[in-house]
């Protein structure tokens, strides 16, 4: 670990170390792409639901963006 702390929030520092290790190399690219793909899928699903609910004249919040 590169940094030391006397804080009771040592678990956050340990979590950051684990996250850095997970993002190292090709696994980081893979994890990042997976998150992006899931976000795009979610936004597309929200757009489909919006179109479905507004097609029959129902009122619904419009998803942002």
Coordinates of N, CA and C in Angstrom, one line a residue:
X1 N 0.8 -1.2 0.0 CA 0.0 0.0 0.0 C 0.9 1.2 0.0
X2 N 0.5 2.2 -0.8 CA 1.4 3.4 -1.0 C 1.2 4.4 0.1
X3 N 0.0 4.5 0.7 CA -0.3 5.5 1.7 C -0.6 4.8 3.0
X4 N -0.4 5.5 4.1 CA -0.7 5.0 5.4 C -1.7 6.0 6.1
X5 N -2.5 5.5 7.0 CA -3.4 6.3 7.7 C -3.7 5.8 9.1
X6 N -4.0 6.7 10.0 CA -4.4 6.4 11.3 C -5.9 6.5 11.5
X7 N -6.6 6.8 10.4 CA -8.0 7.0 10.3 C -8.7 5.7 10.6
X8 N -9.9 5.7 11.2 CA -10.7 4.5 11.3 C -11.3 4.0 10.0
X9 N -11.1 4.8 9.0 CA -11.6 4.5 7.7 C -10.6 3.8 6.8
X10 N -9.8 2.9 7.5 CA -8.7 2.2 6.8 C -9.3 1.3 5.7
X11 N -10.5 0.8 5.9 CA -11.2 0.0 5.0 C -11.3 0.6 3.6
X12 N -11.5 2.0 3.6 CA -11.6 2.7 2.3 C -10.3 2.6 1.6
X13 N -9.2 2.8 2.3 CA -7.9 2.7 1.7 C -7.6 1.3 1.1
X14 N -8.0 0.3 1.9 CA -7.9 -1.1 1.5 C -8.7 -1.3 0.2
X15 N -9.9 -0.8 0.2 CA -10.8 -1.0 -0.9 C -10.2 -0.3 -2.2
X16 N -9.6 0.8 -2.0 CA -8.9 1.5 -3.1 C -7.8 0.7 -3.7
X17 N -7.0 0.0 -2.8 CA -6.0 -0.9 -3.3 C -6.5 -2.0 -4.1
X18 N -7.6 -2.6 -3.6 CA -8.2 -3.7 -4.4 C -8.7 -3.2 -5.7
X19 N -9.3 -2.1 -5.7 CA -9.9 -1.5 -7.0 C -8.7 -1.3 -8.0
X20 N -7.6 -0.7 -7.5 CA -6.5 -0.5 -8.4 C -6.0 -1.8 -9.0
X21 N -5.9 -2.8 -8.2 CA -5.5 -4.2 -8.7 C -6.4 -4.7 -9.7
X22 N -7.7 -4.5 -9.5 CA -8.7 -5.0 -10.4 C -8.7 -4.3 -11.7
X23 N -8.3 -3.1 -11.7 CA -8.2 -2.3 -13.0 C -6.9 -2.4 -13.7
X24 N -6.0 -3.1 -13.2 CA -4.7 -3.3 -13.8 C -4.8 -4.2 -15.1
X25 N -4.2 -3.7 -16.1 CA -4.1 -4.6 -17.3 C -5.4 -4.7 -18.1
X26 N -5.6 -5.8 -18.8 CA -6.7 -6.0 -19.7 C -8.0 -6.1 -18.9
X27 N -7.9 -6.6 -17.6 CA -9.1 -6.7 -16.8 C -9.8 -5.4 -16.6
X28 N -9.0 -4.3 -16.4 CA -9.6 -3.0 -16.3 C -10.4 -2.5 -17.5
X29 N -9.8 -2.8 -18.6 CA -10.5 -2.4 -19.9 C -11.8 -3.2 -20.0
X30 N -11.8 -4.5 -19.7 CA -12.9 -5.4 -19.7 C -14.0 -4.9 -18.8
X31 N -13.6 -4.6 -17.5 CA -14.6 -4.1 -16.5 C -15.2 -2.8 -16.9
X32 N -14.4 -1.9 -17.4 CA -14.9 -0.6 -17.9 C -15.9 -0.7 -19.0
X33 N -15.5 -1.6 -20.0 CA -16.4 -1.8 -21.2 C -17.7 -2.4 -20.7
X34 N -17.7 -3.3 -19.8 CA -18.9 -4.0 -19.3 C -19.8 -2.9 -18.6
X35 N -19.3 -2.0 -17.8 CA -20.1 -1.0 -17.2 C -20.7 -0.1 -18.2
X36 N -19.9 0.3 -19.2 CA -20.4 1.2 -20.3 C -21.6 0.5 -21.0
X37 N -21.4 -0.8 -21.4 CA -22.4 -1.6 -22.1 C -23.7 -1.7 -21.3
X38 N -23.6 -1.9 -20.0 CA -24.7 -2.0 -19.1 C -25.5 -0.6 -19.0
X39 N -24.7 0.4 -19.0 CA -25.3 1.8 -18.9 C -26.1 2.1 -20.2
X40 N -25.5 1.7 -21.3 CA -26.2 1.9 -22.6 C -27.4 1.1 -22.7
X41 N -27.3 -0.2 -22.3 CA -28.5 -1.1 -22.3 C -29.6 -0.5 -21.4
X42 N -29.3 0.0 -20.2 CA -30.3 0.6 -19.3 C -30.9 1.8 -20.0
X43 N -30.2 2.7 -20.6 CA -30.8 3.9 -21.2 C -31.7 3.5 -22.3
X44 N -31.3 2.5 -23.1 CA -32.1 2.0 -24.2 C -33.4 1.4 -23.7
X45 N -33.3 0.7 -22.6 CA -34.5 0.1 -22.0 C -35.5 1.2 -21.5
X46 N -34.9 2.2 -20.9 CA -35.7 3.3 -20.4 C -36.4 4.0 -21.5
X47 N -35.7 4.2 -22.6 CA -36.3 4.8 -23.8 C -37.5 4.0 -24.4
X48 N -37.3 2.7 -24.4 CA -38.3 1.8 -24.9 C -39.6 1.9 -24.0
X49 N -39.3 1.9 -22.7 CA -40.5 2.0 -21.7 C -41.2 3.3 -21.9
X50 N -40.4 4.4 -22.1 CA -41.0 5.7 -22.3 C -41.9 5.7 -23.5
X51 N -41.4 5.1 -24.6 CA -42.2 5.1 -25.8 C -43.5 4.2 -25.6
X52 N -43.3 3.1 -24.9 CA -44.4 2.2 -24.7 C -45.5 2.9 -23.8
X53 N -45.1 3.5 -22.8 CA -46.1 4.2 -21.9 C -46.8 5.4 -22.5
X54 N -46.0 6.1 -23.3 CA -46.6 7.3 -23.9 C -47.4 7.0 -25.2
X55 N -47.3 5.8 -25.8 CA -48.0 5.5 -27.0 C -49.5 5.4 -26.7
X56 N -49.9 5.0 -25.5 CA -51.3 4.9 -25.2 C -51.8 6.2 -24.5
X57 N -51.0 7.2 -24.5 CA -51.4 8.5 -23.9 C -51.2 8.6 -22.4
X58 N -50.6 7.6 -21.8 CA -50.3 7.6 -20.3 C -49.2 8.7 -20.1
X59 N -49.3 9.3 -18.9 CA -48.4 10.2 -18.5 C -47.2 9.5 -17.7
X60 N -46.0 9.9 -18.0 CA -44.9 9.3 -17.4 C -43.7 10.3 -17.4
X61 N -42.8 10.2 -16.4 CA -41.7 11.1 -16.5 C -40.8 10.8 -17.7
X62 N -40.3 11.8 -18.4 CA -39.4 11.5 -19.5 C -38.0 11.3 -19.0
X63 N -37.4 10.2 -19.4 CA -36.0 10.0 -18.9 C -35.1 11.1 -19.4
X64 N -34.1 11.4 -18.6 CA -33.2 12.5 -19.0 C -32.3 11.9 -20.0
X65 N -32.0 12.7 -21.1 CA -31.1 12.4 -22.1 C -31.6 11.2 -22.9

